[in-house]
């Protein structure tokens, strides 16, 4: 069942969205060669708690950390660790909050120092596919219109779309209906309705789309070991069009 949100609920979701956006910017300031992913996790947890919220991922279905930190060939659900970031890495950071009983959820993939031109293109294409997909989040459109737009754009650029993991509705629970795949056919799937709030989160691979789950039973990695990128927005479907509740401005204006 899809739970539609009132204007008041969307405002609380927006507060969460702003907090995850600001937390990602704090993490982004610390991303550099020599830093461990555990340090990034710890500073995010402190920032979230200092703002009166709780990390949304910590203990979610047993996930043991506040952030998912996924380096290079790890697509999503990476564990923060003693891994030391090095020049040329891609580090995807996925952040959740719980505040006033509602959730926030957003992700950004950061370059560590100078990255290769191909990796820079992977980041740009994935981020642009998210913007294009979000533009399709219009009442009357279908879920498939979002996924098709993302898939079409990324595949035309020579990249591949992970199928096993998808976006989702969000509200009092982190993952609500409907599922929001990053692939699909135009005009197919559930109809988008005013009051839906969804997370759109393309996971795009440089090589094959196929993935496997690491021995830690969480981290999803590319089968061919090539890099992957992940960006995520929370989007409310309003009468006057899609409203992106999260923002990357705190990250990108910090540089
Ligand atoms: Mg997320
Ligand atoms: Mg999500």
PDB file of C-alpha atoms and ligand atoms in Angstrom:
ATOM      1  CA  UNK A   1       0.000   0.000   0.000  1.00  0.00           C
ATOM      2  CA  UNK A   2       1.290   3.458  -0.884  1.00  0.00           C
ATOM      3  CA  UNK A   3       0.908   5.963   1.944  1.00  0.00           C
ATOM      4  CA  UNK A   4       0.284   9.453   0.585  1.00  0.00           C
ATOM      5  CA  UNK A   5       1.647  12.337   2.656  1.00  0.00           C
ATOM      6  CA  UNK A   6      -0.089  15.499   3.805  1.00  0.00           C
ATOM      7  CA  UNK A   7       1.560  18.885   3.376  1.00  0.00           C
ATOM      8  CA  UNK A   8       2.566  18.782   7.068  1.00  0.00           C
ATOM      9  CA  UNK A   9       4.179  15.386   6.666  1.00  0.00           C
ATOM     10  CA  UNK A  10       6.068  16.577   3.597  1.00  0.00           C
ATOM     11  CA  UNK A  11       7.428  19.498   5.632  1.00  0.00           C
ATOM     12  CA  UNK A  12       8.804  17.084   8.264  1.00  0.00           C
ATOM     13  CA  UNK A  13      10.272  14.927   5.505  1.00  0.00           C
ATOM     14  CA  UNK A  14      11.853  18.107   4.128  1.00  0.00           C
ATOM     15  CA  UNK A  15      13.464  18.811   7.521  1.00  0.00           C
ATOM     16  CA  UNK A  16      14.975  15.335   7.384  1.00  0.00           C
ATOM     17  CA  UNK A  17      16.012  15.868   3.763  1.00  0.00           C
ATOM     18  CA  UNK A  18      17.842  19.080   4.645  1.00  0.00           C
ATOM     19  CA  UNK A  19      19.597  17.390   7.555  1.00  0.00           C
ATOM     20  CA  UNK A  20      20.835  14.473   5.421  1.00  0.00           C
ATOM     21  CA  UNK A  21      21.924  16.975   2.762  1.00  0.00           C
ATOM     22  CA  UNK A  22      23.908  18.976   5.313  1.00  0.00           C
ATOM     23  CA  UNK A  23      25.371  15.815   6.824  1.00  0.00           C
ATOM     24  CA  UNK A  24      26.590  14.702   3.390  1.00  0.00           C
ATOM     25  CA  UNK A  25      28.227  18.112   2.973  1.00  0.00           C
ATOM     26  CA  UNK A  26      30.018  17.702   6.321  1.00  0.00           C
ATOM     27  CA  UNK A  27      31.238  14.293   5.168  1.00  0.00           C
ATOM     28  CA  UNK A  28      32.278  15.756   1.824  1.00  0.00           C
ATOM     29  CA  UNK A  29      34.496  18.347   3.522  1.00  0.00           C
ATOM     30  CA  UNK A  30      36.381  15.498   5.226  1.00  0.00           C
ATOM     31  CA  UNK A  31      36.799  13.300   2.125  1.00  0.00           C
ATOM     32  CA  UNK A  32      40.467  13.310   1.201  1.00  0.00           C
ATOM     33  CA  UNK A  33      43.357  10.889   0.823  1.00  0.00           C
ATOM     34  CA  UNK A  34      44.471   9.538   4.205  1.00  0.00           C
ATOM     35  CA  UNK A  35      41.064   9.586   5.902  1.00  0.00           C
ATOM     36  CA  UNK A  36      39.423   6.309   6.948  1.00  0.00           C
ATOM     37  CA  UNK A  37      35.830   5.581   6.077  1.00  0.00           C
ATOM     38  CA  UNK A  38      35.191   4.966   9.791  1.00  0.00           C
ATOM     39  CA  UNK A  39      36.161   8.591  10.490  1.00  0.00           C
ATOM     40  CA  UNK A  40      33.541   9.710   7.975  1.00  0.00           C
ATOM     41  CA  UNK A  41      30.926   7.521   9.658  1.00  0.00           C
ATOM     42  CA  UNK A  42      31.744   8.889  13.100  1.00  0.00           C
ATOM     43  CA  UNK A  43      31.624  12.543  12.129  1.00  0.00           C
ATOM     44  CA  UNK A  44      28.262  12.018  10.410  1.00  0.00           C
ATOM     45  CA  UNK A  45      26.822  10.287  13.448  1.00  0.00           C
ATOM     46  CA  UNK A  46      27.964  13.121  15.697  1.00  0.00           C
ATOM     47  CA  UNK A  47      26.549  15.755  13.332  1.00  0.00           C
ATOM     48  CA  UNK A  48      23.170  14.002  13.091  1.00  0.00           C
ATOM     49  CA  UNK A  49      22.868  13.614  16.878  1.00  0.00           C
ATOM     50  CA  UNK A  50      24.020  17.214  17.492  1.00  0.00           C
ATOM     51  CA  UNK A  51      21.072  18.257  15.336  1.00  0.00           C
ATOM     52  CA  UNK A  52      18.600  16.365  17.524  1.00  0.00           C
ATOM     53  CA  UNK A  53      18.075  13.471  15.118  1.00  0.00           C
ATOM     54  CA  UNK A  54      19.075   9.812  15.064  1.00  0.00           C
ATOM     55  CA  UNK A  55      21.069   8.057  12.331  1.00  0.00           C
ATOM     56  CA  UNK A  56      18.433   6.290  10.247  1.00  0.00           C
ATOM     57  CA  UNK A  57      20.551   3.367   9.111  1.00  0.00           C
ATOM     58  CA  UNK A  58      22.122   2.401  12.453  1.00  0.00           C
ATOM     59  CA  UNK A  59      20.573  -0.980  13.401  1.00  0.00           C
ATOM     60  CA  UNK A  60      18.125  -0.783  10.475  1.00  0.00           C
ATOM     61  CA  UNK A  61      17.482  -4.465   9.777  1.00  0.00           C
ATOM     62  CA  UNK A  62      20.729  -5.048  11.665  1.00  0.00           C
ATOM     63  CA  UNK A  63      22.937  -2.672   9.641  1.00  0.00           C
ATOM     64  CA  UNK A  64      25.763  -1.899  12.088  1.00  0.00           C
ATOM     65  CA  UNK A  65      26.785   1.672  11.097  1.00  0.00           C
ATOM     66  CA  UNK A  66      25.338   5.159  10.661  1.00  0.00           C
ATOM     67  CA  UNK A  67      26.448   5.540   7.046  1.00  0.00           C
ATOM     68  CA  UNK A  68      26.751   3.170   4.122  1.00  0.00           C
ATOM     69  CA  UNK A  69      30.180   3.936   2.650  1.00  0.00           C
ATOM     70  CA  UNK A  70      30.879   2.176  -0.622  1.00  0.00           C
ATOM     71  CA  UNK A  71      34.289   2.585  -2.253  1.00  0.00           C
ATOM     72  CA  UNK A  72      35.017   1.950  -5.953  1.00  0.00           C
ATOM     73  CA  UNK A  73      33.569  -1.456  -6.948  1.00  0.00           C
ATOM     74  CA  UNK A  74      31.214  -1.485  -3.953  1.00  0.00           C
ATOM     75  CA  UNK A  75      27.834  -0.323  -5.237  1.00  0.00           C
ATOM     76  CA  UNK A  76      25.945   0.208  -1.966  1.00  0.00           C
ATOM     77  CA  UNK A  77      25.775  -0.942   1.684  1.00  0.00           C
ATOM     78  CA  UNK A  78      29.530  -0.730   2.240  1.00  0.00           C
ATOM     79  CA  UNK A  79      30.715  -0.902   5.842  1.00  0.00           C
ATOM     80  CA  UNK A  80      32.736   1.986   7.252  1.00  0.00           C
ATOM     81  CA  UNK A  81      36.124   0.540   8.194  1.00  0.00           C
ATOM     82  CA  UNK A  82      39.817   1.212   8.687  1.00  0.00           C
ATOM     83  CA  UNK A  83      40.186   1.494   4.915  1.00  0.00           C
ATOM     84  CA  UNK A  84      42.238   4.600   4.160  1.00  0.00           C
ATOM     85  CA  UNK A  85      40.931   6.620   1.212  1.00  0.00           C
ATOM     86  CA  UNK A  86      43.488   7.175  -1.520  1.00  0.00           C
ATOM     87  CA  UNK A  87      43.801   9.526  -4.466  1.00  0.00           C
ATOM     88  CA  UNK A  88      41.576   8.383  -7.336  1.00  0.00           C
ATOM     89  CA  UNK A  89      38.982   6.504  -5.238  1.00  0.00           C
ATOM     90  CA  UNK A  90      35.256   6.972  -5.637  1.00  0.00           C
ATOM     91  CA  UNK A  91      33.458   6.997  -2.314  1.00  0.00           C
ATOM     92  CA  UNK A  92      29.688   6.690  -2.247  1.00  0.00           C
ATOM     93  CA  UNK A  93      28.123   7.886   0.981  1.00  0.00           C
ATOM     94  CA  UNK A  94      24.505   7.031   1.770  1.00  0.00           C
ATOM     95  CA  UNK A  95      23.000   8.762   4.797  1.00  0.00           C
ATOM     96  CA  UNK A  96      19.743   8.359   6.700  1.00  0.00           C
ATOM     97  CA  UNK A  97      18.128  10.292   9.526  1.00  0.00           C
ATOM     98  CA  UNK A  98      15.109   9.895  11.751  1.00  0.00           C
ATOM     99  CA  UNK A  99      13.662  13.155  13.075  1.00  0.00           C
ATOM    100  CA  UNK A 100      10.141  13.828  14.400  1.00  0.00           C
ATOM    101  CA  UNK A 101       9.239  10.242  13.522  1.00  0.00           C
ATOM    102  CA  UNK A 102      10.040  10.526   9.815  1.00  0.00           C
ATOM    103  CA  UNK A 103      13.023   9.507   7.707  1.00  0.00           C
ATOM    104  CA  UNK A 104      15.578  11.227   5.528  1.00  0.00           C
ATOM    105  CA  UNK A 105      17.672   9.365   2.926  1.00  0.00           C
ATOM    106  CA  UNK A 106      20.165  10.715   0.395  1.00  0.00           C
ATOM    107  CA  UNK A 107      23.402   9.608  -1.245  1.00  0.00           C
ATOM    108  CA  UNK A 108      26.310  11.230  -3.073  1.00  0.00           C
ATOM    109  CA  UNK A 109      29.432   9.781  -4.657  1.00  0.00           C
ATOM    110  CA  UNK A 110      32.542  11.847  -3.932  1.00  0.00           C
ATOM    111  CA  UNK A 111      35.787  11.813  -5.903  1.00  0.00           C
ATOM    112  CA  UNK A 112      38.880  11.444  -3.684  1.00  0.00           C
ATOM    113  CA  UNK A 113      41.442  13.919  -4.983  1.00  0.00           C
ATOM    114  CA  UNK A 114      42.062  13.626  -8.713  1.00  0.00           C
ATOM    115  CA  UNK A 115      40.082  10.847 -10.393  1.00  0.00           C
ATOM    116  CA  UNK A 116      40.335   9.404 -13.888  1.00  0.00           C
ATOM    117  CA  UNK A 117      38.379  11.072 -16.717  1.00  0.00           C
ATOM    118  CA  UNK A 118      36.294   7.905 -17.091  1.00  0.00           C
ATOM    119  CA  UNK A 119      35.352   7.918 -13.413  1.00  0.00           C
ATOM    120  CA  UNK A 120      34.509  11.622 -13.618  1.00  0.00           C
ATOM    121  CA  UNK A 121      32.191  10.826 -16.519  1.00  0.00           C
ATOM    122  CA  UNK A 122      30.569   7.995 -14.518  1.00  0.00           C
ATOM    123  CA  UNK A 123      29.801  10.441 -11.692  1.00  0.00           C
ATOM    124  CA  UNK A 124      28.453  13.132 -14.027  1.00  0.00           C
ATOM    125  CA  UNK A 125      26.264  10.726 -15.988  1.00  0.00           C
ATOM    126  CA  UNK A 126      24.841   9.082 -12.850  1.00  0.00           C
ATOM    127  CA  UNK A 127      24.066  12.446 -11.259  1.00  0.00           C
ATOM    128  CA  UNK A 128      22.485  13.771 -14.436  1.00  0.00           C
ATOM    129  CA  UNK A 129      20.367  10.617 -14.795  1.00  0.00           C
ATOM    130  CA  UNK A 130      19.022  11.308 -11.301  1.00  0.00           C
ATOM    131  CA  UNK A 131      18.054  14.864 -12.288  1.00  0.00           C
ATOM    132  CA  UNK A 132      16.380  13.607 -15.467  1.00  0.00           C
ATOM    133  CA  UNK A 133      14.561  10.845 -13.588  1.00  0.00           C
ATOM    134  CA  UNK A 134      13.339  13.288 -10.942  1.00  0.00           C
ATOM    135  CA  UNK A 135      11.857  15.507 -13.675  1.00  0.00           C
ATOM    136  CA  UNK A 136       9.598  12.576 -14.570  1.00  0.00           C
ATOM    137  CA  UNK A 137       8.176  12.380 -11.031  1.00  0.00           C
ATOM    138  CA  UNK A 138       4.979  14.110 -12.082  1.00  0.00           C
ATOM    139  CA  UNK A 139       1.436  13.159 -11.035  1.00  0.00           C
ATOM    140  CA  UNK A 140      -0.143  11.080 -13.805  1.00  0.00           C
ATOM    141  CA  UNK A 141       3.186   9.635 -14.987  1.00  0.00           C
ATOM    142  CA  UNK A 142       4.099   6.038 -14.160  1.00  0.00           C
ATOM    143  CA  UNK A 143       6.979   4.598 -12.120  1.00  0.00           C
ATOM    144  CA  UNK A 144       8.332   3.152 -15.375  1.00  0.00           C
ATOM    145  CA  UNK A 145       8.722   6.644 -16.822  1.00  0.00           C
ATOM    146  CA  UNK A 146      11.312   7.433 -14.136  1.00  0.00           C
ATOM    147  CA  UNK A 147      13.261   4.214 -14.556  1.00  0.00           C
ATOM    148  CA  UNK A 148      13.156   4.300 -18.321  1.00  0.00           C
ATOM    149  CA  UNK A 149      14.557   7.833 -18.383  1.00  0.00           C
ATOM    150  CA  UNK A 150      17.457   6.869 -16.101  1.00  0.00           C
ATOM    151  CA  UNK A 151      18.209   3.635 -17.952  1.00  0.00           C
ATOM    152  CA  UNK A 152      18.001   5.169 -21.402  1.00  0.00           C
ATOM    153  CA  UNK A 153      20.377   7.997 -20.533  1.00  0.00           C
ATOM    154  CA  UNK A 154      22.967   5.856 -18.734  1.00  0.00           C
ATOM    155  CA  UNK A 155      23.011   3.039 -21.275  1.00  0.00           C
ATOM    156  CA  UNK A 156      23.396   5.512 -24.129  1.00  0.00           C
ATOM    157  CA  UNK A 157      26.556   6.669 -22.331  1.00  0.00           C
ATOM    158  CA  UNK A 158      27.850   3.086 -22.225  1.00  0.00           C
ATOM    159  CA  UNK A 159      27.153   2.421 -18.541  1.00  0.00           C
ATOM    160  CA  UNK A 160      24.893  -0.191 -16.961  1.00  0.00           C
ATOM    161  CA  UNK A 161      22.029  -0.089 -14.475  1.00  0.00           C
ATOM    162  CA  UNK A 162      21.969  -2.289 -11.372  1.00  0.00           C
ATOM    163  CA  UNK A 163      18.664  -4.186 -11.235  1.00  0.00           C
ATOM    164  CA  UNK A 164      18.821  -5.872  -7.835  1.00  0.00           C
ATOM    165  CA  UNK A 165      18.468  -2.657  -5.835  1.00  0.00           C
ATOM    166  CA  UNK A 166      15.867   0.040  -6.363  1.00  0.00           C
ATOM    167  CA  UNK A 167      14.539   3.312  -4.981  1.00  0.00           C
ATOM    168  CA  UNK A 168      11.489   3.410  -2.727  1.00  0.00           C
ATOM    169  CA  UNK A 169       8.777   5.377  -1.029  1.00  0.00           C
ATOM    170  CA  UNK A 170       9.757   7.051   2.259  1.00  0.00           C
ATOM    171  CA  UNK A 171       7.874   8.338   5.298  1.00  0.00           C
ATOM    172  CA  UNK A 172       7.597   7.063   8.840  1.00  0.00           C
ATOM    173  CA  UNK A 173       9.431   4.037   7.486  1.00  0.00           C
ATOM    174  CA  UNK A 174      12.710   4.198   5.576  1.00  0.00           C
ATOM    175  CA  UNK A 175      11.483   1.885   2.836  1.00  0.00           C
ATOM    176  CA  UNK A 176       7.843   2.176   1.835  1.00  0.00           C
ATOM    177  CA  UNK A 177       5.929   1.312  -1.315  1.00  0.00           C
ATOM    178  CA  UNK A 178       6.315   1.772  -4.198  1.00  0.00           C
ATOM    179  CA  UNK A 179       9.600   0.358  -5.425  1.00  0.00           C
ATOM    180  CA  UNK A 180      11.305   2.780  -7.823  1.00  0.00           C
ATOM    181  CA  UNK A 181      13.565   0.842 -10.215  1.00  0.00           C
ATOM    182  CA  UNK A 182      16.240   2.616 -12.243  1.00  0.00           C
ATOM    183  CA  UNK A 183      15.104   0.740 -15.345  1.00  0.00           C
ATOM    184  CA  UNK A 184      11.732   0.218 -16.956  1.00  0.00           C
ATOM    185  CA  UNK A 185       9.350   0.956 -19.732  1.00  0.00           C
ATOM    186  CA  UNK A 186       7.522   4.223 -20.357  1.00  0.00           C
ATOM    187  CA  UNK A 187       3.891   4.151 -19.269  1.00  0.00           C
ATOM    188  CA  UNK A 188       4.374   0.997 -17.145  1.00  0.00           C
ATOM    189  CA  UNK A 189       4.094   0.477 -13.412  1.00  0.00           C
ATOM    190  CA  UNK A 190       2.190   2.273 -10.675  1.00  0.00           C
ATOM    191  CA  UNK A 191       0.728   5.671 -11.401  1.00  0.00           C
ATOM    192  CA  UNK A 192       2.340   8.617  -9.618  1.00  0.00           C
ATOM    193  CA  UNK A 193      -0.068  10.539  -7.417  1.00  0.00           C
ATOM    194  CA  UNK A 194       0.185  13.875  -5.619  1.00  0.00           C
ATOM    195  CA  UNK A 195       1.378  13.317  -2.036  1.00  0.00           C
ATOM    196  CA  UNK A 196       3.748  10.461  -2.837  1.00  0.00           C
ATOM    197  CA  UNK A 197       7.292  10.942  -1.543  1.00  0.00           C
ATOM    198  CA  UNK A 198       9.892   8.717  -3.177  1.00  0.00           C
ATOM    199  CA  UNK A 199      13.621   8.163  -3.146  1.00  0.00           C
ATOM    200  CA  UNK A 200      15.136   7.981  -6.619  1.00  0.00           C
ATOM    201  CA  UNK A 201      18.617   6.475  -6.463  1.00  0.00           C
ATOM    202  CA  UNK A 202      20.386   5.340  -9.619  1.00  0.00           C
ATOM    203  CA  UNK A 203      23.179   2.810  -9.021  1.00  0.00           C
ATOM    204  CA  UNK A 204      25.199   2.875 -12.222  1.00  0.00           C
ATOM    205  CA  UNK A 205      28.157   0.659 -13.121  1.00  0.00           C
ATOM    206  CA  UNK A 206      31.063   1.417 -15.416  1.00  0.00           C
ATOM    207  CA  UNK A 207      31.102  -2.212 -16.619  1.00  0.00           C
ATOM    208  CA  UNK A 208      28.635  -5.056 -16.242  1.00  0.00           C
ATOM    209  CA  UNK A 209      25.376  -4.475 -14.380  1.00  0.00           C
ATOM    210  CA  UNK A 210      25.833  -7.727 -12.447  1.00  0.00           C
ATOM    211  CA  UNK A 211      26.579  -7.595  -8.734  1.00  0.00           C
ATOM    212  CA  UNK A 212      27.141  -9.935  -5.797  1.00  0.00           C
ATOM    213  CA  UNK A 213      26.904  -9.665  -2.025  1.00  0.00           C
ATOM    214  CA  UNK A 214      30.219  -9.564  -0.155  1.00  0.00           C
ATOM    215  CA  UNK A 215      31.091 -11.997   2.679  1.00  0.00           C
ATOM    216  CA  UNK A 216      29.889  -9.408   5.220  1.00  0.00           C
ATOM    217  CA  UNK A 217      26.354 -10.217   3.912  1.00  0.00           C
ATOM    218  CA  UNK A 218      25.593  -6.546   3.223  1.00  0.00           C
ATOM    219  CA  UNK A 219      27.960  -4.914   0.779  1.00  0.00           C
ATOM    220  CA  UNK A 220      26.945  -5.149  -2.869  1.00  0.00           C
ATOM    221  CA  UNK A 221      29.857  -5.229  -5.318  1.00  0.00           C
ATOM    222  CA  UNK A 222      30.287  -5.356  -9.066  1.00  0.00           C
ATOM    223  CA  UNK A 223      31.066  -8.803 -10.465  1.00  0.00           C
ATOM    224  CA  UNK A 224      33.748  -7.426 -12.799  1.00  0.00           C
ATOM    225  CA  UNK A 225      35.385  -5.248 -10.134  1.00  0.00           C
ATOM    226  CA  UNK A 226      34.763  -2.052 -12.101  1.00  0.00           C
ATOM    227  CA  UNK A 227      33.580   1.091 -10.369  1.00  0.00           C
ATOM    228  CA  UNK A 228      30.033   2.092  -9.534  1.00  0.00           C
ATOM    229  CA  UNK A 229      28.322   5.377  -8.671  1.00  0.00           C
ATOM    230  CA  UNK A 230      25.220   6.175  -6.618  1.00  0.00           C
ATOM    231  CA  UNK A 231      23.287   9.396  -6.118  1.00  0.00           C
ATOM    232  CA  UNK A 232      19.944   9.739  -4.338  1.00  0.00           C
ATOM    233  CA  UNK A 233      17.216  12.350  -4.004  1.00  0.00           C
ATOM    234  CA  UNK A 234      14.013  12.455  -1.979  1.00  0.00           C
ATOM    235  CA  UNK A 235      11.276  13.768  -4.241  1.00  0.00           C
ATOM    236  CA  UNK A 236       7.728  14.817  -3.326  1.00  0.00           C
ATOM    237  CA  UNK A 237       5.095  14.665  -6.045  1.00  0.00           C
ATOM    238  CA  UNK A 238       3.089  17.896  -5.762  1.00  0.00           C
ATOM    239  CA  UNK A 239       0.281  19.430  -7.799  1.00  0.00           C
ATOM    240  CA  UNK A 240       2.751  21.757  -9.507  1.00  0.00           C
ATOM    241  CA  UNK A 241       5.370  19.113 -10.275  1.00  0.00           C
ATOM    242  CA  UNK A 242       8.244  17.272  -8.635  1.00  0.00           C
ATOM    243  CA  UNK A 243       9.777  18.875  -5.567  1.00  0.00           C
ATOM    244  CA  UNK A 244      13.259  17.620  -4.730  1.00  0.00           C
ATOM    245  CA  UNK A 245      13.399  17.777  -0.929  1.00  0.00           C
ATOM    246  CA  UNK A 246      17.116  17.019  -0.656  1.00  0.00           C
ATOM    247  CA  UNK A 247      19.828  19.179  -2.224  1.00  0.00           C
ATOM    248  CA  UNK A 248      23.443  18.759  -3.285  1.00  0.00           C
ATOM    249  CA  UNK A 249      24.010  22.529  -2.994  1.00  0.00           C
ATOM    250  CA  UNK A 250      25.590  22.282   0.461  1.00  0.00           C
ATOM    251  CA  UNK A 251      28.097  19.824  -0.993  1.00  0.00           C
ATOM    252  CA  UNK A 252      28.832  21.552  -4.241  1.00  0.00           C
ATOM    253  CA  UNK A 253      28.953  25.130  -2.906  1.00  0.00           C
ATOM    254  CA  UNK A 254      31.429  24.022  -0.232  1.00  0.00           C
ATOM    255  CA  UNK A 255      34.205  23.246  -2.638  1.00  0.00           C
TER     256      UNK A 255
HETATM  257 MG1  LIG B   1      19.973   6.014   0.639  1.00  0.00          MG
HETATM  258 MG1  LIG B   2      17.185   5.022  -0.382  1.00  0.00          MG
END
